[in-house]
Each structure stands twice: as C-alpha cells, then as structure tokens.
XYZ file of C-alpha atoms in Angstrom:
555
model
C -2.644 44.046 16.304
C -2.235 46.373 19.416
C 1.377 47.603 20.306
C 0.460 48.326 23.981
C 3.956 46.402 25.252
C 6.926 47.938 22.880
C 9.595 45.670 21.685
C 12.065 48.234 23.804
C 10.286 47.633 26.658
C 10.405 44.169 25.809
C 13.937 43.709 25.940
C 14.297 45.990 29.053
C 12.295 43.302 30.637
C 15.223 40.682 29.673
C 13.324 37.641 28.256
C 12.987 40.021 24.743
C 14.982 37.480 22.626
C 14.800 33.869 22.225
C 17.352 31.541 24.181
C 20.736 31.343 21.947
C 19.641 34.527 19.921
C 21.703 37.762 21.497
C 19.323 40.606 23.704
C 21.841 42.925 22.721
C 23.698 43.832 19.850
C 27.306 43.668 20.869
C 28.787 40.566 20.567
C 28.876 38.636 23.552
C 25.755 40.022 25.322
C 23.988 38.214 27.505
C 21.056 35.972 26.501
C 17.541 35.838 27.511
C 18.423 32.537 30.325
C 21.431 34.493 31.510
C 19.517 38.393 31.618
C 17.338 37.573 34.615
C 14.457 36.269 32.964
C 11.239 35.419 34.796
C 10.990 31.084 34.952
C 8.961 29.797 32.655
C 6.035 28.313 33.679
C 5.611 24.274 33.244
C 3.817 23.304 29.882
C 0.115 22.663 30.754
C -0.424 18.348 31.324
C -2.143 17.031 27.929
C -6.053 17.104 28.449
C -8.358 14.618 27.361
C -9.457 16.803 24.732
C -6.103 17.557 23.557
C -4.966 14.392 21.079
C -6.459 11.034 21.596
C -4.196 7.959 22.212
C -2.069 6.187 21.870
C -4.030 2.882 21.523
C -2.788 -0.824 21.582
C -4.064 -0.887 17.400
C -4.345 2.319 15.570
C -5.737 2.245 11.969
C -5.062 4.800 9.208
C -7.624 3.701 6.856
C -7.979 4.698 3.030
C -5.068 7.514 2.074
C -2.883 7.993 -0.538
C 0.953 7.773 0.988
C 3.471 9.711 0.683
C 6.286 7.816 2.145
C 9.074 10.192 2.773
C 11.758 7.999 0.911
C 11.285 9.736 -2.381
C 8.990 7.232 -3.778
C 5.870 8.229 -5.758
C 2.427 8.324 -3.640
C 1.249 5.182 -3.870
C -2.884 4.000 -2.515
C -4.995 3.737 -1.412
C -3.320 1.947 1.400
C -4.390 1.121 5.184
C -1.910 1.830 7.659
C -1.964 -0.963 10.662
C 0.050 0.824 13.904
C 0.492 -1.699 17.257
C 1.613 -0.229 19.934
C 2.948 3.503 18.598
C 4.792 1.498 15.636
C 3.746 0.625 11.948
C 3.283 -2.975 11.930
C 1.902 -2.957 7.986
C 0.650 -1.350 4.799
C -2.089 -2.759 3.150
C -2.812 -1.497 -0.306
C -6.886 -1.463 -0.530
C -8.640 -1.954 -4.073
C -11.082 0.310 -5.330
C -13.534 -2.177 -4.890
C -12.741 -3.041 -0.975
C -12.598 0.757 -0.601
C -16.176 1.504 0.764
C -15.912 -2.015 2.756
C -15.203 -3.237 6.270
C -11.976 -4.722 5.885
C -9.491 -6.497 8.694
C -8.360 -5.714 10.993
C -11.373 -5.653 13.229
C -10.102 -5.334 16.431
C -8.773 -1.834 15.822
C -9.124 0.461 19.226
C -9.134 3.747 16.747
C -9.718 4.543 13.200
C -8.882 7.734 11.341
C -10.519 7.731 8.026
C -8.213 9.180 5.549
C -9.920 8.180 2.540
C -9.308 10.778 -0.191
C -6.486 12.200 1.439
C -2.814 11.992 1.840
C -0.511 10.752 4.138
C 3.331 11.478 4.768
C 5.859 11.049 7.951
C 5.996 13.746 10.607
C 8.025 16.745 9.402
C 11.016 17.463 11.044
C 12.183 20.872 11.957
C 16.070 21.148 11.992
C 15.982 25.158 13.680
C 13.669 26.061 16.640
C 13.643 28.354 19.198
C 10.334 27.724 21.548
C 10.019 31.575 22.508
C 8.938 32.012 26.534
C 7.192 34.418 28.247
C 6.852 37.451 27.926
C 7.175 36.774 24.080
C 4.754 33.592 24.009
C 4.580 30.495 26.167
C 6.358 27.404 24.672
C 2.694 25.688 24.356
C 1.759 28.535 21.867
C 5.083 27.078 19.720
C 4.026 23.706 20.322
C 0.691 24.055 19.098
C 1.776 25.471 15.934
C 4.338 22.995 14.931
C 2.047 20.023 16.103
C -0.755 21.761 13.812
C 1.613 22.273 10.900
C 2.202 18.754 11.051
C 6.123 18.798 12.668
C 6.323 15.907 14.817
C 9.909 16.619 16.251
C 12.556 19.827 16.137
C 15.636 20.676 17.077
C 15.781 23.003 19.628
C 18.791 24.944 19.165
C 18.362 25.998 21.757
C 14.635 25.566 22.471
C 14.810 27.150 25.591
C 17.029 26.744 29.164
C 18.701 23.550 29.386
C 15.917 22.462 32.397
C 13.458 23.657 30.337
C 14.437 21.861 27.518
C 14.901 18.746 29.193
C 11.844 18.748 31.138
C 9.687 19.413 28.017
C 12.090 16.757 26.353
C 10.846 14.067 29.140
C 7.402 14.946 29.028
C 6.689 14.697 25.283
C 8.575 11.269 25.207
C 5.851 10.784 27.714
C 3.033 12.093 25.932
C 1.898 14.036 28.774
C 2.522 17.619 27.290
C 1.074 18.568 23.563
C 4.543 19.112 21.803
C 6.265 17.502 19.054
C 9.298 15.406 19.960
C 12.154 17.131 21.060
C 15.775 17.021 20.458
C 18.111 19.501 22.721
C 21.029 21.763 21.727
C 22.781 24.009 23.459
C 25.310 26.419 23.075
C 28.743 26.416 24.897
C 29.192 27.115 28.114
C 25.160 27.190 29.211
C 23.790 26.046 32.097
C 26.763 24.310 33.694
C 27.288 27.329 36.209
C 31.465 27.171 35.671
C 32.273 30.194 33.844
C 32.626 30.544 29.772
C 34.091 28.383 27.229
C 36.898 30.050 26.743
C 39.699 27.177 26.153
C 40.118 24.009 24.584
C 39.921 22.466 27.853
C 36.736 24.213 29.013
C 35.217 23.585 26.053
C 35.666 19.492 26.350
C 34.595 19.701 29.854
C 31.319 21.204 29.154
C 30.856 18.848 25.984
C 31.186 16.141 29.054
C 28.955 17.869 31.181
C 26.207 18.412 28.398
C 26.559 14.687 27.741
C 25.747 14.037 31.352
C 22.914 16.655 31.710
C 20.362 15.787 28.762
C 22.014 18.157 26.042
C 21.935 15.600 22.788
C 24.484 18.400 20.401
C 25.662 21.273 20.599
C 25.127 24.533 18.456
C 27.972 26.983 18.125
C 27.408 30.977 17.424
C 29.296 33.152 18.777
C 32.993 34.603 17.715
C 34.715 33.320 20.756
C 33.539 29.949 20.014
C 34.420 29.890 16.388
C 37.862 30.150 17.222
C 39.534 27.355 15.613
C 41.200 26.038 18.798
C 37.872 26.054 20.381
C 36.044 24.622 17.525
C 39.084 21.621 17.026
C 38.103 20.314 20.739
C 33.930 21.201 20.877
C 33.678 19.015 17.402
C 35.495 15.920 18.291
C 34.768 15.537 22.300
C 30.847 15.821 20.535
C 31.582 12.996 18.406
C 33.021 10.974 20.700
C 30.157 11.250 22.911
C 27.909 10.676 19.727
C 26.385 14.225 20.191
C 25.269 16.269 16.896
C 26.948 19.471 16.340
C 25.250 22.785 13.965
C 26.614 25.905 13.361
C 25.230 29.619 12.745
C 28.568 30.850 11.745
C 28.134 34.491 12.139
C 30.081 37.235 11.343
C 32.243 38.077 14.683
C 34.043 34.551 14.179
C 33.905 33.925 10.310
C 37.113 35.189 9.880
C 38.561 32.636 11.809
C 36.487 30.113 11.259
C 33.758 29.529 7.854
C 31.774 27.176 6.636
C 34.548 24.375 5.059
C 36.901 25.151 7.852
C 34.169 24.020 10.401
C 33.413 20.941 7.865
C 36.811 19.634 8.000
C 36.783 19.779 12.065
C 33.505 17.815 11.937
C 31.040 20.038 12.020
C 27.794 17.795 10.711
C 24.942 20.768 9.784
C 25.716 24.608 8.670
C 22.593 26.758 9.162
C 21.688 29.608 7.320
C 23.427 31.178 4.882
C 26.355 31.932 6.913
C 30.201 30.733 6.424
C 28.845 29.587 3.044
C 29.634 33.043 1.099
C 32.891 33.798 3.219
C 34.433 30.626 2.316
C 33.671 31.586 -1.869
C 35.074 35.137 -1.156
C 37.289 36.334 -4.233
C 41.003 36.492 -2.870
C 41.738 40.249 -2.602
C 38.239 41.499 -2.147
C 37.269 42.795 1.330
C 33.760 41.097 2.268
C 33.202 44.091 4.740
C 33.146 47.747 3.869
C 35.467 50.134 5.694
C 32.851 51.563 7.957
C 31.343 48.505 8.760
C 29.426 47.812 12.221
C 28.346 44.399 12.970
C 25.804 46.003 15.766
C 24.039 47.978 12.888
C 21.716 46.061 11.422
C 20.065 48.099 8.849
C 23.468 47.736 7.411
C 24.757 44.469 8.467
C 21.472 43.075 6.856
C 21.725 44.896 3.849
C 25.171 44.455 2.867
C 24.434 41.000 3.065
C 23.216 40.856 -0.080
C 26.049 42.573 -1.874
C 27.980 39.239 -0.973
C 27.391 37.907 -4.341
C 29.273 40.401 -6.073
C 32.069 39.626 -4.201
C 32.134 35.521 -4.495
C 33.825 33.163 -7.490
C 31.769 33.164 -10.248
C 28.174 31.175 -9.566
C 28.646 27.504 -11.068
C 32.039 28.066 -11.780
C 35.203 25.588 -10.715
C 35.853 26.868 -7.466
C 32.105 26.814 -6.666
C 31.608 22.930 -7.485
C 34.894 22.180 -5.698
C 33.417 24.010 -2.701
C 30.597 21.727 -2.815
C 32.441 18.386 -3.708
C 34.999 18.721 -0.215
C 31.371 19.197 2.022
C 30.040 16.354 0.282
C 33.308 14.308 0.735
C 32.508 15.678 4.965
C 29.028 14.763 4.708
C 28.167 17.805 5.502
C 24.280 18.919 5.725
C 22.816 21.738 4.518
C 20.251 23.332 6.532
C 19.454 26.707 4.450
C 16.214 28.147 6.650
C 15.232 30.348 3.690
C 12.260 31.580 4.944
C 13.431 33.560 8.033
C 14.871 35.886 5.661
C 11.788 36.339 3.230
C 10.775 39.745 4.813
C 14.612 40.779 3.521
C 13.248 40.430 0.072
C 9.289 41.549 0.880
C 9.087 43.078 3.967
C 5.039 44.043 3.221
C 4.295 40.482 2.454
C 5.537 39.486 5.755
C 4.108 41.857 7.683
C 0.756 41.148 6.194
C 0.666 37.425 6.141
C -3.032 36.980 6.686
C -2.673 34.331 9.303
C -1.232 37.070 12.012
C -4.392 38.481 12.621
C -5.915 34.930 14.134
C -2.295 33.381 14.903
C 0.170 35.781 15.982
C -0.521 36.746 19.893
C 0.354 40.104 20.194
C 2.803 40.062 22.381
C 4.599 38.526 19.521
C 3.747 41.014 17.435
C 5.284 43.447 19.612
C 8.763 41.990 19.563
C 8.717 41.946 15.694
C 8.471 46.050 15.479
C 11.068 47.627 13.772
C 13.682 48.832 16.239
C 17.439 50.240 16.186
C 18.377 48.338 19.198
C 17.500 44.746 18.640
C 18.354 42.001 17.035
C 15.946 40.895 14.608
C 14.308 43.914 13.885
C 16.143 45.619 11.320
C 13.134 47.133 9.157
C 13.563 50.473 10.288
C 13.951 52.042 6.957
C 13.801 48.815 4.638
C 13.042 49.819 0.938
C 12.972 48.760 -2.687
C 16.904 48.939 -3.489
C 17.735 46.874 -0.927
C 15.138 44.021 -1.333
C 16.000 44.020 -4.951
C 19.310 42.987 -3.686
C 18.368 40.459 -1.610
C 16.032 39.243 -4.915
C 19.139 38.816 -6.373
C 21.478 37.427 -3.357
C 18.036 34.422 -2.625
C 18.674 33.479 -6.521
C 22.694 32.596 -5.890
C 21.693 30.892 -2.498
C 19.330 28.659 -4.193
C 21.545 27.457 -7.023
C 24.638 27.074 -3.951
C 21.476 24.762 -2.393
C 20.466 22.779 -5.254
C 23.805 21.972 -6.583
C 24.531 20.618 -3.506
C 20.917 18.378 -3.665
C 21.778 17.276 -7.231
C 25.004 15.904 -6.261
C 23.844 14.020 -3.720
C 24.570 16.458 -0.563
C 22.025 16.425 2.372
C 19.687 19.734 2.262
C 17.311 19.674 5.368
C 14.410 22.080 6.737
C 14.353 24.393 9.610
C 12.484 27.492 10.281
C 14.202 29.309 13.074
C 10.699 31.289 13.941
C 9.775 34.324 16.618
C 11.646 36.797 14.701
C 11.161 38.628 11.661
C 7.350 38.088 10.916
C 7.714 34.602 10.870
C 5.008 32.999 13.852
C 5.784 29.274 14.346
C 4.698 26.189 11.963
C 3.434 28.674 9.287
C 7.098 29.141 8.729
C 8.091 25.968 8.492
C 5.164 25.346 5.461
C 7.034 28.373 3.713
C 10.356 26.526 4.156
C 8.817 24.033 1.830
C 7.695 25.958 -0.465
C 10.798 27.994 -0.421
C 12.974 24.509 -1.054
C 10.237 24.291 -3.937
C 11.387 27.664 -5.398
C 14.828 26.300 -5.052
C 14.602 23.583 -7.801
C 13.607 20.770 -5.537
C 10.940 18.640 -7.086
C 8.057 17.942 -4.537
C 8.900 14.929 -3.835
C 12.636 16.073 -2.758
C 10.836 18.530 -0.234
C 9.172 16.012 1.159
C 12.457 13.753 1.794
C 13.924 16.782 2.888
C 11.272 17.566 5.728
C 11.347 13.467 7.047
C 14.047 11.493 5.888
C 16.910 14.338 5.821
C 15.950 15.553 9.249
C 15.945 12.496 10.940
C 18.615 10.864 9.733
C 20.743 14.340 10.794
C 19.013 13.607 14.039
C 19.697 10.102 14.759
C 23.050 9.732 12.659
C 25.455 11.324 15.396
C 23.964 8.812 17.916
C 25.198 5.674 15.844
C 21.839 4.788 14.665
C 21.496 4.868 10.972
C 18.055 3.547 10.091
C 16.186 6.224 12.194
C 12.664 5.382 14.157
C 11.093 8.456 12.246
C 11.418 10.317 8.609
C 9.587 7.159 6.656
C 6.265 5.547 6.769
C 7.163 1.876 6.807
C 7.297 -1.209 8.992
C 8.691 -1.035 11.804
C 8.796 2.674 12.143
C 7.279 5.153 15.188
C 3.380 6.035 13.876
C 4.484 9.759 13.069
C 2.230 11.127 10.227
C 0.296 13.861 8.878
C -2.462 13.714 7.002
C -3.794 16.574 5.119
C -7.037 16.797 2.629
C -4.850 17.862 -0.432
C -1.596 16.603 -2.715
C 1.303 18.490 -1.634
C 2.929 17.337 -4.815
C 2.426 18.667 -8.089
C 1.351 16.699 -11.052
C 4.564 17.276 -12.894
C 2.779 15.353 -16.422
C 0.683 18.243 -16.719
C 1.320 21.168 -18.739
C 2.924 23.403 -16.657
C 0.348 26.851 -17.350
C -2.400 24.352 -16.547
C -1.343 23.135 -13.449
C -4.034 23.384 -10.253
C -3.745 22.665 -6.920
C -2.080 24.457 -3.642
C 0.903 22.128 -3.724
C 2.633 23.025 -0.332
C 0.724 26.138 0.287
C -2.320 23.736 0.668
C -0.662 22.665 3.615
C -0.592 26.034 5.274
C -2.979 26.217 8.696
C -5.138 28.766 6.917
C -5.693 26.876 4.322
C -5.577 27.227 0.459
C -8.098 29.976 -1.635
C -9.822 28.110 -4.342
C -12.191 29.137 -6.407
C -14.781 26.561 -7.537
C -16.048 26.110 -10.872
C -19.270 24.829 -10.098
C -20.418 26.862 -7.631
C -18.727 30.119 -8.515
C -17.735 30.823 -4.454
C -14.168 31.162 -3.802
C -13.440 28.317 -0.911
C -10.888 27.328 1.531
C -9.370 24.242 1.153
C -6.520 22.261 2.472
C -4.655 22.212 5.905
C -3.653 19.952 7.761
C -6.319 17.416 9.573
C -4.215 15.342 11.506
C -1.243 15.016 13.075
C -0.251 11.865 14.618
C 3.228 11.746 17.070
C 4.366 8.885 18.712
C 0.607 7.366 18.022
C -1.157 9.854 19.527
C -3.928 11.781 17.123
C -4.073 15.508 17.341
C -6.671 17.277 15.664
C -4.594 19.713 14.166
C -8.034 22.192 13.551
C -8.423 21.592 16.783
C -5.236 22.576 17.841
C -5.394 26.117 15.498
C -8.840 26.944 16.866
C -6.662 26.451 20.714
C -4.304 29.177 19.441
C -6.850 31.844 17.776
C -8.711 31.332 21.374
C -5.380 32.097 22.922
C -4.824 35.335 20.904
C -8.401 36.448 21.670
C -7.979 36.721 24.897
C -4.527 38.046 24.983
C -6.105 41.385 23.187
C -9.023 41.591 25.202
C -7.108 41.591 27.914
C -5.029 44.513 26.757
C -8.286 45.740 24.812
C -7.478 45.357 21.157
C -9.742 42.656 20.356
C-alpha cells in the first residue's frame, strides 16, 4: 500500500477519526463532526446493477437453513418471500429436488441448492468512516458483502448523515444495510454540552425528536453518575436504546454494574467490566500513568487481570448474576483488539491488498499522536500479555452465555487493521474461540442483535434476527456450512467453519485434483428483499481501491 497521505496529516486535516472516536488524545477533544470536517458527500442512488428487487414473490429455492433461533440446519427447504416478508418454508424431498415445484408465479428465483442459508447478521458497533478516510459506500459495501443486513451506528456518522442514509436504505435507494442511529450526548443539537442532569434530558428529548433511536455514552463527563441517572431513564422513557464504551476518564465514577443498575441495556468492549472486579486495595492504574499515552494505556491493559478477584471465583459469578438480573447485554467486539495480541497478523491480513483503500491504510500507521494507532513500538512481552488478558475476557464472556446472559456481535472497524465486514467475520470466529458452539454464534449475530435493537422500542418479537414466517426477507446465503460437524472426531474435522464466510474466501486444498482452491464467501445477501450479489459487491470495492492508487500512483 502507498503512504503518500500520512495519518498526521490526516488528522491535521480534521476528519482523521471516525465520528464518536476522539481526534485528539486529551479527553474531551473535539470530534471529527465538530473539527471542521469537509461534508460528506450523499451516498451514490442504488443502480440497476447494484442488487435486484424487491419483487412482489421472491423464491429462495433449495438451501439448507440456518434459522438463527439456535435450531439445527434443517433442508433442503424453499423459502416463499411476498412482498419483502417470509410468507413460508417448504421443506423439498430429495426426490422433488431437481423438479419444478410451486410456486410458479415467482417474479425471482435464487437457486441456493447446495448451500446454506441464515438471517442477516447484525452488527451491534459501527462507525461508517467519511472522507478523507473512506466514503460511507466503501463501509456499506463491505458489510452488505459480508452478509450484515443492519448495524448500529454508534455513531455512524453526523446525526444528518446518519439520518439521511437511515431514510434512504429503509427506501432501498442507497446500497447499505439497515441502519439504526446512536449518538453521543450533546451532538448535533447546536445548545452547548451535556453538562447537567437537566441538559442531558433535554437533549435525550431532542434526539427523540430528530431521528436519533439511542444513545451511546463515552466520555468522562458523561459517565458521571448524575449525568448517567437522567441520560438512562429519559432514554427509556422515550423507548430509546442506550450502550456504553465506558472508558477510562469516567470509570472511576461510573463502571460497568454501576451503569447496569441505572439502566444501561449494552456494555461494549471490554471496558467497566475489569474495574468493577478490581481487588479492594489494589490501584488499577500505575503511579505514572497517562491516559493520552497509548503505548502504555494499551499495554497496561492487559495487566488488569492480575489485579481482578480470582477468574471463576464467588465474586466473579455474583458479578455476572446482578447483570443478568439487569438484563444486561454483552457486546465484547473482540476482534478490534486482535492486533493487541498479533500485531503482524493484522497488518498482513491478505485481504488489504484488494480491500483496504489506501487512504485507509494511511490512518492505521503507527503514530504517537492518535488514537488508534498505538503500534509504535509493539513487541512480544506485551502481546503475550494481552494472550493472556483475551483468555480471562473470554471465560468473563462465556459464563455470562452459559447462564443465560445476552452476548451480541459488533466490530467497531476503521481502526487498528481492521477494514469493514472482514471484521465482523473475525468477530465470529473470535465468539467461536470463546466457547460458543456454532450455532450460539450464529444466534448471537441475528437473534441477539435484533432483539437488543428492537427491545428498547417495546417490540419484542423483532422483524429481523430469524428466518421464519412472517419475518423481513433478510438472509445470506453462502456456498459453505458455517457450522462445524461437532459428531466428528475433533483432529478430523474439515471445513472453513466461519472463516469460509470471509470475502476472500477459504484455502482448500483438493484431494482429487491436487490444486489448492478457494472456496466459500458469501454469494448473496438479501436486505429488506432486495438481492445483492455480494461478489459483485467485493469486485465494486477492489475497483474502488484500484483507482484510488493509480491515482496517487501505487497501483
């Protein structure tokens, strides 16, 4: 990749970091909507090339499915959709496999014979980028291709931006999944910070009334529990969803179970989990400590498991029992800390040579002045640590699963080496690692999301997450099982499982031919009834990083 556009000079042009992540590293700096940044430019109107539909009848002939509600795959099956919804499921015989079969009068057929079928995935933690890092279509693509049919913008971008994109992909006139919008305190309203209890209902009000559908608090001076008592209930009132990054300039006031017993309904990342398991007496924090450092801030990081009650023990599972009791969800976004624990694996994914535009690229370059960018000097001792700190977050994770706690997926991608819907496939196989069966990362990607989505808004039996009756015709369909055949011996077991699902596809070599192959991917991706090709939709994105580096001459 070329480097001609520095991630310094990046940031010195003000649109360096996503909306709701912090251009500086002082708490409290101004964010990318707030620094001056250029507008972005309206997402391109959906050509006739670009996803076909939706049609009165829509048939999904032939798969195996995968029906998000935990249940084994089950097919082959036909899938009848009328009008964007799933009007039936026909199982299909062997025998009436290679026949016409009703219905007849279908005005599109995708042919998924051989291949699998599961709801849309849902991603719980997006940021949709912007120029000059990468249009919001680039993001779109990505997800859509990756098969995530809605996200959680938290934020996705400005509050017009967000809502605009919102409108138009309820439309179907603008490739992109569906979108929900978050925002943080205090944006767009144009009346000062949330600073008060009184502010901070106010602009819950306002939000309500200007397309925001939750809210996602970050910073310090929103933790602060005064804050936090009147941003949590004013959002439920309103039936608004509420998530929280928790980070470390308002932990201290305000962690993980203190936010669950306001109301908070998702924590994200790792955050206000560890400070709320803290050993009495033990400083979490060295002496020297600076939050703006973040060779250091990441690193110490890991040491946090040291410093916790012991892993499993009683205070642990009563830690996990009160945020059940909440109903608190669990939305870990493992992956966007991967390079943490293999920063050369990250940085040589093999799909950022054909995915990753380069102006991307740029802002992921180690710096000492931004956020995000901590690899300056990142070495074996410390990803050891973070080996060992990724083993105590997955047990904290699938604890919570196995007694009956809601564990979600979201990617939070643009930063790090992570490029947009690859990321999300390594969420799954990161939930995987966790101690999730497959068929729990499935739920996890459908169900879990939307019922976090849709819950807060009073509506309990969600339009998306399941492939059933009665449900929006969200799907992907891929060639190969993202589940494993747990029967099997586990040193015999074959198959890409979730990395199969990956838009590069899976490395197989075959038997019978001796050539090593590439299988797998995703072949469609099906939103509100409309069929994207999602090949089609990768080969838009490698044509879009081609002529980004000819144009700066690195092709």
């Amino acid at each position: 990749m070329g480097h001609g556009f520095t991630r310094r000079r990046f940031l010195e042009a003000g649109t360096g970091a996503m909306v709701g992540t912090y251009v500086a590293l002082t708490p409290g700096a101004a964010r990318a909507e707030d620094a001056g940044a250029p507008a972005s430019q309206a997402s391109a109107d959906r050509a006739p090339e670009e996803g076909t539909g939706p049609f009165h009848k829509l048939v999904i002939r032939g798969g195996t499915l995968i029906d998000g509600t935990g249940a084994p795959p089950r097919g082959p099956v036909d899938i009848v959709v009328v009008n964007q919804r799933i009007t039936q499921i026909k199982q299909v015989s062997e025998r009436d496999l290679q026949k016409d079969r009703p219905p007849f009068d279908a005005d599109h057929v995708v042919d998924a014979t051989g291949m699998f079928v599961m709801p849309g995935f849902v991603d719980l933690h997006v940021h949709a980028g912007g120029p000059p890092k990468n249009p919001e279509t680039y993001a779109y693509k990505l997800w859509l291709a990756h098969g995530v049919t809605t996200v959680r913008g938290v934020a996705l971008a400005s509050n017009d931006i967000s809502v605009r994109d919102k409108e138009r992909s309820e439309r179907n006139e603008i490739v992109a999944p569906r979108i929900f919008n978050y925002q943080h305190p205090g944006n767009a309203w144009g009346k000062g910070p949330v600073n008060s209890a009184q502010s901070a209902r106010e602009w819950v009000r306002w939000a309500k009334d200007h397309g925001v559908d939750g809210i996602k608090i970050r910073s310090g001076a929103h933790m602060r529990p005064d804050i936090m008592a009147a941003l949590l209930p004013e959002a439920k009132r309103l039936q608004m969803g509420t998530v929280a990054h928790l980070d470390q300039t308002g932990v201290e006031q305000m962690n993980a179970i203190d936010a669950a017993r306001l109301g908070l309904g998702t924590v994200t990342h790792f955050y206000g989990h560890f400070e709320s398991l803290v050993r009495p007496g033990v400083k979490l924090f060295p002496s020297d400590y600076d939050y703006r450092n973040e060779q250091v801030r990441f690193s110490q990081v890991a040491d946090w498991v040291n410093k916790i009650y012991p892993v499993r023990g009683q205070e642990w599972h009563r830690y996990l029992r009160e945020h059940l009791e909440l109903g608190t969800v669990f939305d870990p976004t493992f992956n966007i800390y991967v390079a943490s624990r293999d920063v050369t694996r990250m940085r040589g994914a093999e799909w950022h040579d054909k995915y990753t535009l380069p102006s991307l690229w740029d802002f992921f370059q180690p710096s000492t002045a931004a956020h995000g960018s901590y690899y300056w000097d990142w070495g074996t001792e410390v990803e050891t640590a973070w080996k060992d700190f990724y083993q105590v977050w997955f047990k904290l994770m699938k604890d919570y699963h196995d007694m009956g706690g809601r564990i979600t997926t979201g990617s939070d991608s643009g930063f790090i080496y992570q490029t947009y819907g690859f990321a999300y496939i390594m969420e799954l196989e990161m939930l995987r690692e966790a101690g999730l069966t497959p068929l729990e990362v499935i739920t996890a990607a459908t169900l879990n999301g939307a019922k976090t989505l849709y819950e807060p808004m009073g509506i309990d039996n969600p339009p998306i997450g399941t492939v059933e009756p009665g449900k929006l015709a969200d799907l992907v369909i891929a060639p190969e099982d993202p589940t494993a055949d747990l029967t099997v011996d586990p040193w015999g077991r074959r198959g890409g499982g979730f990395k199969a699902l990956y838009g590069t596809g899976h490395q197989r070599l075959n038997p019978q031919t001796g050539q090593i192959e590439r299988v797998g991917g995703i072949r469609w991706t099906i939103k509100d009834g409309v069929v994207y090709d999602a090949r089609r939709l990768l080969e838009d994105v490698a044509v879009e990083v081609e002529k980004q580096k000819a144009e700066r001459g690195t092709s």
